[in-house]
Coordinates of C-alpha atoms in Angstrom, one line a residue:
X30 CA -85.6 46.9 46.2
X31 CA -84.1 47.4 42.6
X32 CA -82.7 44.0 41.2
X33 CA -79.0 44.9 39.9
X34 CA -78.3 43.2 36.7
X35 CA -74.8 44.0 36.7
X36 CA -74.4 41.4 39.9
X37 CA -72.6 38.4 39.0
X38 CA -73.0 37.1 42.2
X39 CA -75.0 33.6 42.0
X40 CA -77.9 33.8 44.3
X41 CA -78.4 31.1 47.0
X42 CA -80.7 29.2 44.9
X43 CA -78.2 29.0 42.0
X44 CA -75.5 27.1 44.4
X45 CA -78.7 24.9 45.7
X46 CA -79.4 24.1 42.3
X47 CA -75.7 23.1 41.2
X48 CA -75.5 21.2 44.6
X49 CA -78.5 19.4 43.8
X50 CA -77.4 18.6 39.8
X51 CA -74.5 16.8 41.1
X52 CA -75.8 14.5 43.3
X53 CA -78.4 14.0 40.7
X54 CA -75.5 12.7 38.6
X55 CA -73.8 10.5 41.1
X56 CA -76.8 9.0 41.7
X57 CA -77.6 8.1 38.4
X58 CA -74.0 7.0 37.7
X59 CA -74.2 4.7 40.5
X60 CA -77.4 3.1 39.3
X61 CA -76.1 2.3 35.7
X62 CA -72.8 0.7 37.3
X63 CA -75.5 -1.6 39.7
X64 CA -77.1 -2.5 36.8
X65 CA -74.3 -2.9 34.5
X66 CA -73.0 -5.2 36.6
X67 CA -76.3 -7.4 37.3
X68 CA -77.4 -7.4 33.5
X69 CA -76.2 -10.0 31.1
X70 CA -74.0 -9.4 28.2
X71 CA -77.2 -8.6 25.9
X72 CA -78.2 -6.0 27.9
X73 CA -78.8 -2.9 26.9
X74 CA -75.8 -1.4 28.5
X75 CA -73.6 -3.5 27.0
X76 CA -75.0 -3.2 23.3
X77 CA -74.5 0.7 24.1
X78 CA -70.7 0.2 24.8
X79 CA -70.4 -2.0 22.1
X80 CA -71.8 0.3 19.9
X81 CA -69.7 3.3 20.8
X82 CA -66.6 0.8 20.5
X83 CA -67.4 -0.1 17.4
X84 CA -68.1 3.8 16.4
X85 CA -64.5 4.9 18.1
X86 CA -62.3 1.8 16.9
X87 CA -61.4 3.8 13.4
X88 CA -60.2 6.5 15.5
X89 CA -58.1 3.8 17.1
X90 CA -56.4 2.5 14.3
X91 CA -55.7 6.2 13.0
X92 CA -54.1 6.7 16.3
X93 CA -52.2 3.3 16.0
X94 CA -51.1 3.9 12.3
X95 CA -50.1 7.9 13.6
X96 CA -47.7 5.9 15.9
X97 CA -46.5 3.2 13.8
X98 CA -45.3 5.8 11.1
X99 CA -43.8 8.4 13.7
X100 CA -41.5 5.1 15.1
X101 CA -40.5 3.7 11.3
X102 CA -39.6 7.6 10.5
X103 CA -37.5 7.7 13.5
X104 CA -35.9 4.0 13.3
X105 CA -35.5 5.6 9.2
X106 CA -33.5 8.4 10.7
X107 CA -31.5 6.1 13.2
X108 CA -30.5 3.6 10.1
X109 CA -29.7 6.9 7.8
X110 CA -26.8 8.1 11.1
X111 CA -25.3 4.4 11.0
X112 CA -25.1 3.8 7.1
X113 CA -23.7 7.6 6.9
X114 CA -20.8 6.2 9.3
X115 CA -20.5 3.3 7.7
X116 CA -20.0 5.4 4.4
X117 CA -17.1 7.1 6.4
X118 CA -15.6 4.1 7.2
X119 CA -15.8 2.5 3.9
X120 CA -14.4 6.0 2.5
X121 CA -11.2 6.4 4.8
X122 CA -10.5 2.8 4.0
X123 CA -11.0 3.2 0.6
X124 CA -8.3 5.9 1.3
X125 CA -6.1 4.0 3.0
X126 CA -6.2 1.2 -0.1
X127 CA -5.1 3.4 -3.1
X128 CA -2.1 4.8 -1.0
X129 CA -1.4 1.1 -0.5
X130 CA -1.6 0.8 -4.0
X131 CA 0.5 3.4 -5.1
X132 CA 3.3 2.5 -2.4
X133 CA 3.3 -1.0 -3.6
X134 CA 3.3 0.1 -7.2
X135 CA 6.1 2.3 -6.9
X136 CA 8.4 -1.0 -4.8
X137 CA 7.0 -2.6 -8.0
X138 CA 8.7 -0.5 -10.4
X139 CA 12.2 0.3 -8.2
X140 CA 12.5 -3.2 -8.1
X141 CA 12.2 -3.4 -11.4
X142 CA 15.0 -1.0 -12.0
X143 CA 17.1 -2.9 -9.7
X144 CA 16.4 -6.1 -11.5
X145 CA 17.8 -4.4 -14.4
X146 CA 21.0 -3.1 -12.6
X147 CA 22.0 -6.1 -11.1
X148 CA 21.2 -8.2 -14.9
X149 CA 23.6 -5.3 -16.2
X150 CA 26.6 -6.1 -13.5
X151 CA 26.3 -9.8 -14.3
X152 CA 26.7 -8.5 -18.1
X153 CA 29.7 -6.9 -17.8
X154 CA 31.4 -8.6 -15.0
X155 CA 32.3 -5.3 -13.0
X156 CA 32.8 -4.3 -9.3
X157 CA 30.0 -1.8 -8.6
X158 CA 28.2 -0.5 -5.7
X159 CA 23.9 0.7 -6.3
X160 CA 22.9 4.0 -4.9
X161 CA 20.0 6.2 -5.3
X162 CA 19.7 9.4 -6.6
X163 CA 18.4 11.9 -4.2
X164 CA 19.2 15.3 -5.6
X165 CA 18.9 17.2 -9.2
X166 CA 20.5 20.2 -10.2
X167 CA 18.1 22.3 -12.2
X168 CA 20.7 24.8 -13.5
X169 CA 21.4 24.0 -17.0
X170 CA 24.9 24.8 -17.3
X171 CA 25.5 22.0 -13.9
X172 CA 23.7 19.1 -14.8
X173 CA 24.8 17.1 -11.7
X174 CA 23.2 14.6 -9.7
X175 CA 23.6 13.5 -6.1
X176 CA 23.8 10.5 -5.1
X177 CA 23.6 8.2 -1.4
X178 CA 27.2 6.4 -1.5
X179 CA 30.2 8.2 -0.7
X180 CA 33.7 7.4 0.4
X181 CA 32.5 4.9 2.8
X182 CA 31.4 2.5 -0.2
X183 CA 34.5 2.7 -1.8
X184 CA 33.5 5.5 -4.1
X185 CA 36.0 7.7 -5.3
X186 CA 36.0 10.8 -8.0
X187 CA 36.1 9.7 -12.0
X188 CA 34.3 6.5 -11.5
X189 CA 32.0 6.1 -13.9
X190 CA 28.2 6.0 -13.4
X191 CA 25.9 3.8 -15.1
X192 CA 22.2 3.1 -15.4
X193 CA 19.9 0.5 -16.5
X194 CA 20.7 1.3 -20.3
X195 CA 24.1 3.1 -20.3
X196 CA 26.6 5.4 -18.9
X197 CA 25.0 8.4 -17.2
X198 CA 27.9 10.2 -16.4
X199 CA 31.3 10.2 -14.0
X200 CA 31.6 11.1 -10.2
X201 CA 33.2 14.6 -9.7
X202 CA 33.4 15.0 -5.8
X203 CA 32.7 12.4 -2.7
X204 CA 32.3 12.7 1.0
X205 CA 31.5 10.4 3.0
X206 CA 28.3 8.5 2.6
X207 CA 27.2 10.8 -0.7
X208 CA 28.8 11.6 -3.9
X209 CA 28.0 14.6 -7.2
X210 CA 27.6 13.1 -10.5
X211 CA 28.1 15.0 -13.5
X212 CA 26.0 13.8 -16.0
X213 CA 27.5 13.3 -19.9
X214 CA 25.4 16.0 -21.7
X215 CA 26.9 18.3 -19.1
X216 CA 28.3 21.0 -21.1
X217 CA 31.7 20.6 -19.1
X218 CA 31.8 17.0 -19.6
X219 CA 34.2 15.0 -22.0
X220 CA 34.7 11.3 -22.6
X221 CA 37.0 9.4 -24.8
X222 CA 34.6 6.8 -26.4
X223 CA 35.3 4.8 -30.2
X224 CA 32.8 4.0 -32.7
X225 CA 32.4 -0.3 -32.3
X226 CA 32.3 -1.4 -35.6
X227 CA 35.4 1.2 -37.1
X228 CA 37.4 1.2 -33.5
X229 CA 37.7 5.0 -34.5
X230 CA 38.4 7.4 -31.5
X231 CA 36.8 10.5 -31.1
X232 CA 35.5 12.9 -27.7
X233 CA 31.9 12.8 -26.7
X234 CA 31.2 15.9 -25.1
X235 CA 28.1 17.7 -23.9
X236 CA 26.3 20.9 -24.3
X237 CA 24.3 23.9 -23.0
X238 CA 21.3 22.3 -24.7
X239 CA 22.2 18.8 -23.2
X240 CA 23.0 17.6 -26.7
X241 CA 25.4 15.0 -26.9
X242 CA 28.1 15.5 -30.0
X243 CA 31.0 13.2 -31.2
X244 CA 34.3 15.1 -32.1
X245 CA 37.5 14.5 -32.9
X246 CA 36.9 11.5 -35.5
X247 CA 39.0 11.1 -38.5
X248 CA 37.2 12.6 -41.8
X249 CA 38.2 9.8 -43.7
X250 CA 36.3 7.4 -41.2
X251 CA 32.8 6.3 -42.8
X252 CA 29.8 7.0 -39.4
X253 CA 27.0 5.6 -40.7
X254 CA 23.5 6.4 -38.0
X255 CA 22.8 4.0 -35.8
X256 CA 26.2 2.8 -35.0
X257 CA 27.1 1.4 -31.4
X258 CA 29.7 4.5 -29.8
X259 CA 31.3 2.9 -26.3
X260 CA 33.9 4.4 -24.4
X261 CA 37.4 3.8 -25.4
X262 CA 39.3 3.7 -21.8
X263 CA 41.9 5.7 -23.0
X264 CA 42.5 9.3 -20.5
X265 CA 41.6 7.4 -17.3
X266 CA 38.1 7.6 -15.5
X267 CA 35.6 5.3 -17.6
X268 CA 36.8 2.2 -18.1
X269 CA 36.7 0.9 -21.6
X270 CA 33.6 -1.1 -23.5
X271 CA 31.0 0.5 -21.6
X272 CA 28.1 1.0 -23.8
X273 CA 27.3 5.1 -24.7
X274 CA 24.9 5.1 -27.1
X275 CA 24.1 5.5 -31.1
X276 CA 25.0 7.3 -34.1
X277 CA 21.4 9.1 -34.5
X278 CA 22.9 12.0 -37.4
X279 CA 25.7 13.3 -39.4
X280 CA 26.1 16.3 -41.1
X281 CA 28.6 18.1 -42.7
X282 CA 27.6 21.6 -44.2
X283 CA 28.8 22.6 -47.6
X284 CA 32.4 24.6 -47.2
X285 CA 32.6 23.2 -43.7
X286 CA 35.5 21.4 -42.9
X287 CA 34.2 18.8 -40.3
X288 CA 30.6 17.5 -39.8
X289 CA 29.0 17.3 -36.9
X290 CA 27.6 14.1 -35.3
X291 CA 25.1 13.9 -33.2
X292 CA 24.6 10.7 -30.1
X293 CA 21.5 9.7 -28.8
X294 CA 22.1 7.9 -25.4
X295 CA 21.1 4.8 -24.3
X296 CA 20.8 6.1 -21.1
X297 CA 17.6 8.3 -19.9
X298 CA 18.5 11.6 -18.0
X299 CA 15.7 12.9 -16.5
X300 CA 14.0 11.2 -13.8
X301 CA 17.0 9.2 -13.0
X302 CA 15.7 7.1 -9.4
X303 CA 18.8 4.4 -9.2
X304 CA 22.7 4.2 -10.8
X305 CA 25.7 2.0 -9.9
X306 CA 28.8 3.2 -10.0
X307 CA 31.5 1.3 -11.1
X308 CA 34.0 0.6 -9.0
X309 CA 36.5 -1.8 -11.1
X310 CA 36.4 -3.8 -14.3
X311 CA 37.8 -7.5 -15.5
X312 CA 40.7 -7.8 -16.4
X313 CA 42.3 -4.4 -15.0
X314 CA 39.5 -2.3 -16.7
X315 CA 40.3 -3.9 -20.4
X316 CA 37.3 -4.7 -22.6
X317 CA 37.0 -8.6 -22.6
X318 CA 34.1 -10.8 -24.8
X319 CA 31.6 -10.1 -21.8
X320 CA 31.4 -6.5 -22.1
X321 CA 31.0 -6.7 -26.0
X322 CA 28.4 -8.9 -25.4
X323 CA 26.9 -7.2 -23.2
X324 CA 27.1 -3.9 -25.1
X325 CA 25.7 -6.2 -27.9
X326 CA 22.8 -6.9 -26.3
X327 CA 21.7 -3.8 -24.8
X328 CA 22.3 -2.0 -28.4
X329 CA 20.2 -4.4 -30.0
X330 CA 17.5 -5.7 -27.4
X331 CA 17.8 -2.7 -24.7
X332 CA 17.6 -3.5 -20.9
X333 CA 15.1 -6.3 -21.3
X334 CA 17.3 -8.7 -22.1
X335 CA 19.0 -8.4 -19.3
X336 CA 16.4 -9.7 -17.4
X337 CA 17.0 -12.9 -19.1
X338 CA 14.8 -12.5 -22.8
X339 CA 18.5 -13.1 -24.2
X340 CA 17.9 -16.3 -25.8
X341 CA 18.3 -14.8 -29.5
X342 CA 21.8 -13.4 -28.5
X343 CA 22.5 -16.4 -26.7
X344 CA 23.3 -19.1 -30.1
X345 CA 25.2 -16.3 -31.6
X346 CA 26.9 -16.3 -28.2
X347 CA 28.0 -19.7 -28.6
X348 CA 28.8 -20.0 -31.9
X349 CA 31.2 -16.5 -31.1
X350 CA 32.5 -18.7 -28.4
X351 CA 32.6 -21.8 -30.7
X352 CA 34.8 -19.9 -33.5
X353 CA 37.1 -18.6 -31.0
X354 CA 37.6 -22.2 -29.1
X355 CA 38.4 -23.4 -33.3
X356 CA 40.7 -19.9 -33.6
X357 CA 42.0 -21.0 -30.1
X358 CA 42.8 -24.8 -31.5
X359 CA 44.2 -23.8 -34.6
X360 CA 46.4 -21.3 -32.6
X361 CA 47.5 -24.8 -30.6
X362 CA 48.2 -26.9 -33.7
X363 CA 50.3 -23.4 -35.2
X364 CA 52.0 -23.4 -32.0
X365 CA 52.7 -27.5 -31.9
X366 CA 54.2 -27.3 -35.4
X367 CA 56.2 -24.7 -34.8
X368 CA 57.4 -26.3 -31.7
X369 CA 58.0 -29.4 -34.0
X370 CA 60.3 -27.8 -36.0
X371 CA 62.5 -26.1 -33.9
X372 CA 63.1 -29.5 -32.4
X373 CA 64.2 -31.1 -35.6
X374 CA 66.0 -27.7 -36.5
X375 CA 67.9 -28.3 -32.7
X376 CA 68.2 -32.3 -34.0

């Protein structure tokens, strides 16, 4: 019989022979754990596993190190999640701090306006009631503002409006808890003001181009730049001895036959936040010593020195008050004399 080569088939003896291997093995396994057991710790077993130990300890630390790195890259990752929310936190309240800043910067600076509102009614003595301004018109030929006191405040139309330097203009219309301001370089506005040092009369008026021009003044009347212009009381509306502004040019052109003169205001029209309106003067509205003190000081010093930096105006101050009291004490003796001799005229 042929022998097929092509049989994978393991003959009997082949299985006998596997059979036979493996107990083979076990045997010999058990044998080295017998005398593994009964031999010392310098037998040769025991030099053989200390040996391969020794050989596979390397591979050990390799292993070991493997580890140690793949746990420091993940705690690495873990730490880079918690500082990124920590950066997220330290950003929003970094957010959160400037718009604190802001807010408390812009109280800062309104109550710095106010300061200087309420230093300007103790100036001048007046009745007035503060407002804010919470509308612009942006048409040139209406320069009006809005404002949050109507009627209810006591506000009624002509009052005049003032700001921390000046006048700013004169209440046109009122409802009920808000009130129109037409500003004074309106080009519809008109004021009747006088020059402080001459006492000469005249009409500051506006214009399209928000220019504000002085007309009206006598030609033989000297206006020399930088002279104090206030209003003059007369026509109603704005009382008399509030401050307007200065003199800043003349000019009269050759053949002309009146010059033209040009105001700058004390009083800032754009961006106008806070106004009082003036609701009654001392006096019945007439011009006392106050007000021309007060229109002294804010012609000479501005607005800061009604926040109390007044100390330079304040000697002249007195000795203005001093000269008067004398004026007032010769007036007296005048008075006694005369009062003298009509008693020995009636003797």
């Amino acid at each position: 019989m042929a022998l097929n080569l092509n049989d994978k088939r393991i003959p009997f003896g082949g299985q006998f022979n596997s059979t036979m291997l493996l107990v083979l093995l076990l045997v010999i396994s058990l044998v080295l754990v017998v005398v593994y057991a009964r031999e010392g710790e310098e037998g040769p077993l025991h030099t053989i596993q200390d040996s391969t130990s020794a050989l596979s300890s390397p591979l050990s630390s390799i292993g070991a190190a493997s580890s140690s790195l793949a746990a420091s890259a993940t705690a690495s990752l873990e730490d880079l999640t918690a500082d990124g929310q920590t950066m997220n936190q330290l950003q929003e309240s970094n957010a959160t701090l400037s718009q604190m800043v802001v807010e408390l910067e812009e109280y800062r600076q309104e109550a710095n306006r106010l300061e200087s509102l309420i230093g300007l009614h103790d100036a001048y003595g007046f009745t007035s009631v503060a407002a804010r301004v919470t509308g612009y018109s942006s048409d040139s030929y209406n320069r009006i503002i809005t404002i949050d006191v109507g009627s209810a405040s006591g506000v009624t139309e002509g009052l005049p409006v003032m700001g921390t330097t000046g006048v700013v203009g004169q209440v046109i219309s009122v409802s009920t808890y808000s009130s129109q301001v037409r500003l004074l370089n309106d080009a519809q506005s008109g004021v009747a003001v006088m020059l402080q040092s001459s006492r000469s009369e005249g009409i500051l008026s506006g214009s399209v181009e928000g220019v504000l021009y002085l007309e009206g003044v006598d030609e033989g009347v000297e206006v020399t730049e930088g002279e104090a212009v206030i209003t003059s009381g007369l026509g109603g509306g704005y009382f008399r001895g509030l401050v307007i502004g200065t003199v800043s040019k003349v000019e009269q052109r050759q053949g002309d036959a009146t010059r033209t003169i040009v105001i700058t205001p004390n009083a800032s029209f754009d961006n106008i936040s806070e106004v009082l309106v003036v609701l009654g003067m001392s006096n019945n509205g007439a011009a006392d010593e106050n007000q021309s003190t007060a229109n002294a000081i804010i012609s000479t010093v501005g607005p800061d020195a009604l926040l109390g930096n007044t100390s330079g105006n304040t000697t002249s101050n007195n000795d203005q008050t001093q000269n008067n009291s004398d004026g007032s004490g010769e007036s007296s003796d005048s008075g006694s004399d005369t009062s003298t001799n009509s008693n020995e005229g009636s003797e």
